Amino acid sequence: MSVLVNKDSKIIVQGFTGSEGTFHAGQMIEYGTNVVGGVTPGKGGQTHLDKPVFNTVLDAVKEVGADTTIIFVPPAFAADAIMEAADAGIKVIITITEGIPVADMIKASDYIKGKDCRLIGPNCPGVITPEEAKVGIMPGFVFKKGKVGIVSKSGTLTYEAADQVVKQGLGITTAIGIGGDPIIGTTTKEAVELLINDPETEAVVMIGEIGGQLEADAANWYKASGSKKPIVGFIAGETAPAGRTMGHAGAIVGGSDDTAQAKKKIMRASGIHVVDSPAEIGKKVAEVLG
């Protein structure tokens, strides 16, 4: 029982024949991910990386039973690609594209609300269930199978946390990069909930950053849930000045509750084991599971 993706997921790549899609799809296939094809309008019927190319997501669903997609479509067309995937019945829509206009994401986000699908991202590194499926741009070799789930707004810190957990001999169940844009599909709370409810996950690493309410919502949910599974938390952006966007579009301190200090306080009050440096994540996970 993995979260979101596993060896049985039937994955397609939207933007398959473009340079990004080609490179990362190649890496995913090399990792052993079950990529069943890709979508590039106008190139249906061709073969790319020894996989079939389809004109539409619906064709891929009908012909190869696709249930998961990863989107490498340019920003101007990415929201349409998300809505097309949802319409075609894709269950997990992982959007890597960075720089999708906020107005487009509001539209796409509203559009998919009533549909039976889950959006991860955009502007995220994807999702990996080690040794089963890498649906994203993360370096696969860092991740080893284990019992710790990771939820992160930051791609780089996802890899860093995974590396530390693996070096402690613990390994990863599933790592979910939720993305750092102002409008994203799956929130920190929803991703944490998936992992807390996963029988194989014994602890969760939650990496947030300044800006927004996502980490506070997740902390409040965790406290209310009464779960005994430990969460180790870290908030990036301690030194960021108020009012300035840092790195991610969503990482902006709008009010006193958006600061790293305020978030850490809420997390600690909810029973989360907060570390002040990303270098302490692995040690703290080993300690709470000890």
mmCIF file of C-alpha atoms in Angstrom:
data_model
loop_
_atom_site.group_PDB
_atom_site.id
_atom_site.type_symbol
_atom_site.label_atom_id
_atom_site.label_comp_id
_atom_site.label_asym_id
_atom_site.label_seq_id
_atom_site.Cartn_x
_atom_site.Cartn_y
_atom_site.Cartn_z
ATOM 1 C CA MET A 1 0.000 0.000 0.000
ATOM 2 C CA SER A 2 2.022 2.950 -1.235
ATOM 3 C CA VAL A 3 0.769 6.500 -1.476
ATOM 4 C CA LEU A 4 -0.185 8.013 -4.863
ATOM 5 C CA VAL A 5 2.169 5.989 -7.118
ATOM 6 C CA ASN A 6 3.569 2.456 -7.169
ATOM 7 C CA LYS A 7 4.873 -0.220 -9.527
ATOM 8 C CA ASP A 8 1.352 -0.809 -10.879
ATOM 9 C CA SER A 9 0.671 2.854 -11.766
ATOM 10 C CA LYS A 10 0.259 3.294 -15.529
ATOM 11 C CA ILE A 11 2.023 6.559 -16.208
ATOM 12 C CA ILE A 12 1.916 8.836 -19.226
ATOM 13 C CA VAL A 13 3.978 11.947 -19.918
ATOM 14 C CA GLN A 14 2.231 15.068 -21.253
ATOM 15 C CA GLY A 15 4.744 17.063 -23.262
ATOM 16 C CA PHE A 16 6.440 13.728 -23.971
ATOM 17 C CA THR A 17 8.458 14.667 -27.061
ATOM 18 C CA GLY A 18 9.710 18.059 -25.807
ATOM 19 C CA SER A 19 13.247 18.352 -24.406
ATOM 20 C CA GLU A 20 12.210 18.311 -20.708
ATOM 21 C CA GLY A 21 9.659 15.548 -21.212
ATOM 22 C CA THR A 22 12.126 13.446 -23.171
ATOM 23 C CA PHE A 23 14.957 13.814 -20.662
ATOM 24 C CA HIS A 24 12.922 13.125 -17.527
ATOM 25 C CA ALA A 25 10.773 10.387 -19.097
ATOM 26 C CA GLY A 26 14.029 8.674 -20.067
ATOM 27 C CA GLN A 27 15.232 8.892 -16.461
ATOM 28 C CA MET A 28 11.905 7.595 -15.147
ATOM 29 C CA ILE A 29 11.951 4.611 -17.526
ATOM 30 C CA GLU A 30 15.573 3.872 -16.567
ATOM 31 C CA TYR A 31 14.501 3.903 -12.897
ATOM 32 C CA GLY A 32 11.964 1.170 -13.657
ATOM 33 C CA THR A 33 8.833 3.336 -13.587
ATOM 34 C CA ASN A 34 5.904 1.892 -15.563
ATOM 35 C CA VAL A 35 5.685 4.574 -18.272
ATOM 36 C CA VAL A 36 3.071 3.377 -20.775
ATOM 37 C CA GLY A 37 3.317 6.228 -23.271
ATOM 38 C CA GLY A 38 3.060 9.949 -23.739
ATOM 39 C CA VAL A 39 0.966 12.728 -25.227
ATOM 40 C CA THR A 40 2.008 15.318 -27.797
ATOM 41 C CA PRO A 41 -0.858 16.736 -29.900
ATOM 42 C CA GLY A 42 -0.232 16.130 -33.601
ATOM 43 C CA LYS A 43 2.314 13.352 -33.023
ATOM 44 C CA GLY A 44 -0.138 10.539 -32.225
ATOM 45 C CA GLY A 45 0.828 7.190 -33.768
ATOM 46 C CA GLN A 46 4.563 7.845 -33.474
ATOM 47 C CA THR A 47 6.906 6.068 -31.083
ATOM 48 C CA HIS A 48 9.221 7.932 -28.694
ATOM 49 C CA LEU A 49 11.678 6.313 -26.248
ATOM 50 C CA ASP A 50 10.152 2.995 -27.440
ATOM 51 C CA LYS A 51 6.750 4.078 -26.080
ATOM 52 C CA PRO A 52 3.595 5.056 -28.003
ATOM 53 C CA VAL A 53 2.729 8.727 -28.512
ATOM 54 C CA PHE A 54 -0.932 9.790 -28.377
ATOM 55 C CA ASN A 55 -2.662 12.966 -29.567
ATOM 56 C CA THR A 56 -4.818 13.250 -26.454
ATOM 57 C CA VAL A 57 -4.859 12.016 -22.863
ATOM 58 C CA LEU A 58 -8.201 10.312 -23.566
ATOM 59 C CA ASP A 59 -6.558 8.233 -26.316
ATOM 60 C CA ALA A 60 -3.867 7.157 -23.818
ATOM 61 C CA VAL A 61 -6.508 6.210 -21.239
ATOM 62 C CA LYS A 62 -8.487 4.190 -23.801
ATOM 63 C CA GLU A 63 -5.542 2.448 -25.443
ATOM 64 C CA VAL A 64 -3.055 1.773 -22.622
ATOM 65 C CA GLY A 65 -5.207 2.270 -19.501
ATOM 66 C CA ALA A 66 -3.226 5.267 -18.216
ATOM 67 C CA ASP A 67 -4.196 6.314 -14.664
ATOM 68 C CA THR A 68 -1.358 8.707 -13.743
ATOM 69 C CA THR A 69 0.186 11.585 -15.676
ATOM 70 C CA ILE A 70 3.235 13.789 -15.325
ATOM 71 C CA ILE A 71 3.035 17.174 -17.051
ATOM 72 C CA PHE A 72 6.021 18.876 -18.723
ATOM 73 C CA VAL A 73 3.878 21.194 -20.842
ATOM 74 C CA PRO A 74 5.048 24.855 -21.215
ATOM 75 C CA PRO A 75 3.452 27.306 -18.720
ATOM 76 C CA ALA A 76 0.993 28.872 -21.187
ATOM 77 C CA PHE A 77 -0.638 25.494 -21.950
ATOM 78 C CA ALA A 78 -0.106 23.627 -18.668
ATOM 79 C CA ALA A 79 -3.452 24.489 -17.029
ATOM 80 C CA ASP A 80 -5.248 23.142 -20.124
ATOM 81 C CA ALA A 81 -3.146 19.978 -19.853
ATOM 82 C CA ILE A 82 -4.265 19.554 -16.213
ATOM 83 C CA MET A 83 -7.941 19.993 -17.145
ATOM 84 C CA GLU A 84 -7.595 17.614 -20.103
ATOM 85 C CA ALA A 85 -6.105 14.922 -17.835
ATOM 86 C CA ALA A 86 -8.915 15.355 -15.287
ATOM 87 C CA ASP A 87 -11.544 15.122 -18.054
ATOM 88 C CA ALA A 88 -9.981 11.921 -19.378
ATOM 89 C CA GLY A 89 -10.301 10.201 -16.002
ATOM 90 C CA ILE A 90 -6.654 10.317 -14.889
ATOM 91 C CA LYS A 91 -6.514 9.773 -11.105
ATOM 92 C CA VAL A 92 -3.130 11.319 -10.213
ATOM 93 C CA ILE A 93 -1.965 14.448 -12.077
ATOM 94 C CA ILE A 94 1.604 15.451 -11.262
ATOM 95 C CA THR A 95 2.520 18.862 -12.678
ATOM 96 C CA ILE A 96 6.204 19.776 -12.854
ATOM 97 C CA THR A 97 5.809 22.980 -14.910
ATOM 98 C CA GLU A 98 6.984 26.169 -13.218
ATOM 99 C CA GLY A 99 5.594 29.628 -13.964
ATOM 100 C CA ILE A 100 1.965 28.767 -14.753
ATOM 101 C CA PRO A 101 0.002 32.051 -14.523
ATOM 102 C CA VAL A 102 -1.953 32.246 -11.237
ATOM 103 C CA ALA A 103 -5.205 33.069 -13.097
ATOM 104 C CA ASP A 104 -4.795 29.864 -15.135
ATOM 105 C CA MET A 105 -4.194 27.801 -11.985
ATOM 106 C CA ILE A 106 -7.279 29.254 -10.281
ATOM 107 C CA LYS A 107 -9.334 28.157 -13.293
ATOM 108 C CA ALA A 108 -7.766 24.671 -13.426
ATOM 109 C CA SER A 109 -8.055 24.212 -9.678
ATOM 110 C CA ASP A 110 -11.790 25.084 -9.731
ATOM 111 C CA TYR A 111 -12.364 22.934 -12.797
ATOM 112 C CA ILE A 112 -11.005 19.713 -11.290
ATOM 113 C CA LYS A 113 -12.722 20.113 -7.890
ATOM 114 C CA GLY A 114 -15.685 17.870 -8.686
ATOM 115 C CA LYS A 115 -13.597 15.246 -10.485
ATOM 116 C CA ASP A 116 -12.164 12.043 -9.079
ATOM 117 C CA CYS A 117 -8.515 13.041 -9.313
ATOM 118 C CA ARG A 118 -5.656 14.386 -7.252
ATOM 119 C CA LEU A 119 -3.366 17.165 -8.491
ATOM 120 C CA ILE A 120 0.205 17.366 -7.189
ATOM 121 C CA GLY A 121 2.009 20.643 -7.940
ATOM 122 C CA PRO A 122 2.534 22.633 -10.076
ATOM 123 C CA ASN A 123 6.150 23.765 -9.765
ATOM 124 C CA CYS A 124 7.089 20.624 -7.884
ATOM 125 C CA PRO A 125 9.659 17.816 -8.154
ATOM 126 C CA GLY A 126 6.963 15.116 -8.274
ATOM 127 C CA VAL A 127 6.347 11.958 -6.274
ATOM 128 C CA ILE A 128 8.573 8.918 -5.712
ATOM 129 C CA THR A 129 7.865 5.563 -4.120
ATOM 130 C CA PRO A 130 11.430 4.181 -3.988
ATOM 131 C CA GLU A 131 12.235 1.094 -6.054
ATOM 132 C CA GLU A 132 8.726 1.194 -7.553
ATOM 133 C CA ALA A 133 7.951 4.461 -9.334
ATOM 134 C CA LYS A 134 9.660 7.805 -9.822
ATOM 135 C CA VAL A 135 7.136 10.237 -11.271
ATOM 136 C CA GLY A 136 9.154 13.423 -11.257
ATOM 137 C CA ILE A 137 12.544 15.021 -11.628
ATOM 138 C CA MET A 138 14.180 13.915 -8.369
ATOM 139 C CA PRO A 139 17.510 12.009 -8.387
ATOM 140 C CA GLY A 140 16.294 8.442 -7.913
ATOM 141 C CA PHE A 141 19.540 7.095 -6.438
ATOM 142 C CA VAL A 142 19.069 9.193 -3.259
ATOM 143 C CA PHE A 143 15.872 7.342 -2.292
ATOM 144 C CA LYS A 144 15.863 3.860 -0.732
ATOM 145 C CA LYS A 145 12.787 1.928 0.347
ATOM 146 C CA GLY A 146 11.887 2.267 4.026
ATOM 147 C CA LYS A 147 9.358 3.519 6.541
ATOM 148 C CA VAL A 148 9.523 7.339 6.542
ATOM 149 C CA GLY A 149 7.242 9.533 4.411
ATOM 150 C CA ILE A 150 8.308 12.993 3.221
ATOM 151 C CA VAL A 151 6.102 15.995 2.367
ATOM 152 C CA SER A 152 7.933 19.058 1.102
ATOM 153 C CA LYS A 153 7.393 22.403 -0.609
ATOM 154 C CA SER A 154 11.061 22.416 -1.654
ATOM 155 C CA GLY A 155 12.554 20.028 -4.194
ATOM 156 C CA THR A 156 16.139 20.355 -3.015
ATOM 157 C CA LEU A 157 15.219 19.873 0.636
ATOM 158 C CA THR A 158 13.228 16.748 -0.295
ATOM 159 C CA TYR A 159 16.416 15.158 -1.625
ATOM 160 C CA GLU A 160 18.432 16.393 1.343
ATOM 161 C CA ALA A 161 15.938 14.965 3.868
ATOM 162 C CA ALA A 162 15.726 11.648 1.982
ATOM 163 C CA ASP A 163 19.510 11.347 1.898
ATOM 164 C CA GLN A 164 19.748 11.914 5.657
ATOM 165 C CA VAL A 165 16.933 9.467 6.478
ATOM 166 C CA VAL A 166 18.531 6.813 4.259
ATOM 167 C CA LYS A 167 21.926 7.373 5.919
ATOM 168 C CA GLN A 168 20.243 6.671 9.267
ATOM 169 C CA GLY A 169 19.294 3.260 7.836
ATOM 170 C CA LEU A 170 15.581 4.057 7.703
ATOM 171 C CA GLY A 171 14.576 4.672 4.080
ATOM 172 C CA ILE A 172 11.484 6.230 2.516
ATOM 173 C CA THR A 173 7.928 4.998 1.844
ATOM 174 C CA THR A 174 6.860 7.833 -0.461
ATOM 175 C CA ALA A 175 8.187 11.372 -0.923
ATOM 176 C CA ILE A 176 5.682 13.979 -2.129
ATOM 177 C CA GLY A 177 6.908 17.307 -3.472
ATOM 178 C CA ILE A 178 3.823 19.530 -3.285
ATOM 179 C CA GLY A 179 5.328 22.591 -5.005
ATOM 180 C CA GLY A 180 5.881 26.177 -3.973
ATOM 181 C CA ASP A 181 3.333 28.123 -6.024
ATOM 182 C CA PRO A 182 0.524 30.211 -4.469
ATOM 183 C CA ILE A 183 -2.126 27.848 -5.952
ATOM 184 C CA ILE A 184 -1.325 24.144 -5.684
ATOM 185 C CA GLY A 185 -3.392 20.986 -5.897
ATOM 186 C CA THR A 186 -2.545 18.882 -2.867
ATOM 187 C CA THR A 187 -1.841 20.819 0.337
ATOM 188 C CA THR A 188 0.647 20.012 3.068
ATOM 189 C CA LYS A 189 -2.251 18.808 5.258
ATOM 190 C CA GLU A 190 -3.627 16.492 2.561
ATOM 191 C CA ALA A 191 -0.198 15.019 1.825
ATOM 192 C CA VAL A 192 0.570 14.544 5.546
ATOM 193 C CA GLU A 193 -2.843 12.895 5.972
ATOM 194 C CA LEU A 194 -2.117 10.427 3.142
ATOM 195 C CA LEU A 195 1.149 9.399 4.815
ATOM 196 C CA ILE A 196 -0.208 9.273 8.380
ATOM 197 C CA ASN A 197 -2.961 6.942 7.087
ATOM 198 C CA ASP A 198 -0.488 4.750 5.175
ATOM 199 C CA PRO A 199 0.174 1.550 7.182
ATOM 200 C CA GLU A 200 3.784 1.276 5.960
ATOM 201 C CA THR A 201 4.745 4.827 6.971
ATOM 202 C CA GLU A 202 5.957 4.981 10.585
ATOM 203 C CA ALA A 203 7.047 8.630 10.670
ATOM 204 C CA VAL A 204 6.639 11.710 8.489
ATOM 205 C CA VAL A 205 9.081 14.499 7.607
ATOM 206 C CA MET A 206 7.219 17.742 6.845
ATOM 207 C CA ILE A 207 9.265 20.467 5.156
ATOM 208 C CA GLY A 208 7.580 23.830 4.743
ATOM 209 C CA GLU A 209 8.612 27.376 4.054
ATOM 210 C CA ILE A 210 7.526 30.895 4.908
ATOM 211 C CA GLY A 211 4.289 32.224 3.423
ATOM 212 C CA GLY A 212 0.741 30.966 3.554
ATOM 213 C CA GLN A 213 -1.193 28.787 5.984
ATOM 214 C CA LEU A 214 -0.384 25.277 4.732
ATOM 215 C CA GLU A 215 1.920 24.160 7.539
ATOM 216 C CA ALA A 216 -0.340 25.570 10.272
ATOM 217 C CA ASP A 217 -3.327 23.752 8.739
ATOM 218 C CA ALA A 218 -1.347 20.506 8.651
ATOM 219 C CA ALA A 219 -0.187 20.962 12.257
ATOM 220 C CA ASN A 220 -3.724 21.643 13.473
ATOM 221 C CA TRP A 221 -5.042 18.588 11.601
ATOM 222 C CA TYR A 222 -2.284 16.412 13.099
ATOM 223 C CA LYS A 223 -3.058 17.560 16.614
ATOM 224 C CA ALA A 224 -6.810 16.981 16.124
ATOM 225 C CA SER A 225 -6.214 13.546 14.567
ATOM 226 C CA GLY A 226 -4.611 12.238 17.750
ATOM 227 C CA SER A 227 -2.149 10.244 15.608
ATOM 228 C CA LYS A 228 0.730 8.631 17.449
ATOM 229 C CA LYS A 229 2.941 8.617 14.330
ATOM 230 C CA PRO A 230 5.726 11.160 14.876
ATOM 231 C CA ILE A 231 6.222 14.100 12.519
ATOM 232 C CA VAL A 232 9.574 15.862 12.194
ATOM 233 C CA GLY A 233 9.159 19.396 10.846
ATOM 234 C CA PHE A 234 11.391 22.057 9.314
ATOM 235 C CA ILE A 235 10.513 25.520 7.951
ATOM 236 C CA ALA A 236 12.811 27.106 5.361
ATOM 237 C CA GLY A 237 13.204 30.874 5.146
ATOM 238 C CA GLU A 238 13.972 31.846 8.753
ATOM 239 C CA THR A 239 15.992 34.894 7.639
ATOM 240 C CA ALA A 240 13.660 36.111 4.873
ATOM 241 C CA PRO A 241 12.552 39.747 5.134
ATOM 242 C CA ALA A 242 8.781 40.379 5.348
ATOM 243 C CA GLY A 243 6.998 41.227 2.112
ATOM 244 C CA ARG A 244 9.599 39.857 -0.288
ATOM 245 C CA THR A 245 9.053 36.736 -2.422
ATOM 246 C CA MET A 246 11.895 34.301 -1.795
ATOM 247 C CA GLY A 247 12.610 31.572 -4.337
ATOM 248 C CA HIS A 248 9.093 30.189 -4.712
ATOM 249 C CA ALA A 249 6.202 32.424 -5.705
ATOM 250 C CA GLY A 250 4.276 31.237 -2.661
ATOM 251 C CA ALA A 251 7.120 31.946 -0.237
ATOM 252 C CA ILE A 252 6.236 35.429 0.878
ATOM 253 C CA VAL A 253 5.669 36.642 4.424
ATOM 254 C CA GLY A 254 2.336 38.458 4.249
ATOM 255 C CA GLY A 255 1.597 38.739 7.967
ATOM 256 C CA SER A 256 2.973 37.791 11.352
ATOM 257 C CA ASP A 257 1.563 34.243 11.047
ATOM 258 C CA ASP A 258 3.543 33.591 7.833
ATOM 259 C CA THR A 259 6.997 33.826 9.397
ATOM 260 C CA ALA A 260 9.168 30.787 10.075
ATOM 261 C CA GLN A 261 9.094 31.527 13.828
ATOM 262 C CA ALA A 262 5.272 31.672 13.951
ATOM 263 C CA LYS A 263 4.921 28.461 11.962
ATOM 264 C CA LYS A 264 7.425 26.611 14.136
ATOM 265 C CA LYS A 265 5.572 27.727 17.250
ATOM 266 C CA ILE A 266 2.252 26.369 15.916
ATOM 267 C CA MET A 267 3.948 23.111 14.849
ATOM 268 C CA ARG A 268 5.583 22.604 18.247
ATOM 269 C CA ALA A 269 2.258 23.277 19.989
ATOM 270 C CA SER A 270 0.718 20.536 17.839
ATOM 271 C CA GLY A 271 3.263 17.938 18.930
ATOM 272 C CA ILE A 272 5.506 18.102 15.871
ATOM 273 C CA HIS A 273 9.260 17.621 16.485
ATOM 274 C CA VAL A 274 10.642 20.812 14.921
ATOM 275 C CA VAL A 275 14.309 21.119 13.923
ATOM 276 C CA ASP A 276 15.972 24.493 13.346
ATOM 277 C CA SER A 277 18.365 23.323 10.627
ATOM 278 C CA PRO A 278 17.795 20.964 7.696
ATOM 279 C CA ALA A 279 21.029 19.231 8.734
ATOM 280 C CA GLU A 280 19.229 17.865 11.827
ATOM 281 C CA ILE A 281 16.341 16.141 10.015
ATOM 282 C CA GLY A 282 17.844 12.647 9.722
ATOM 283 C CA LYS A 283 19.107 12.516 13.303
ATOM 284 C CA LYS A 284 15.750 13.707 14.670
ATOM 285 C CA VAL A 285 13.828 11.077 12.663
ATOM 286 C CA ALA A 286 16.097 8.331 13.993
ATOM 287 C CA GLU A 287 15.623 9.714 17.517
ATOM 288 C CA VAL A 288 11.791 9.804 17.382
ATOM 289 C CA LEU A 289 11.631 6.303 15.902
ATOM 290 C CA GLY A 290 14.269 5.019 18.353
#
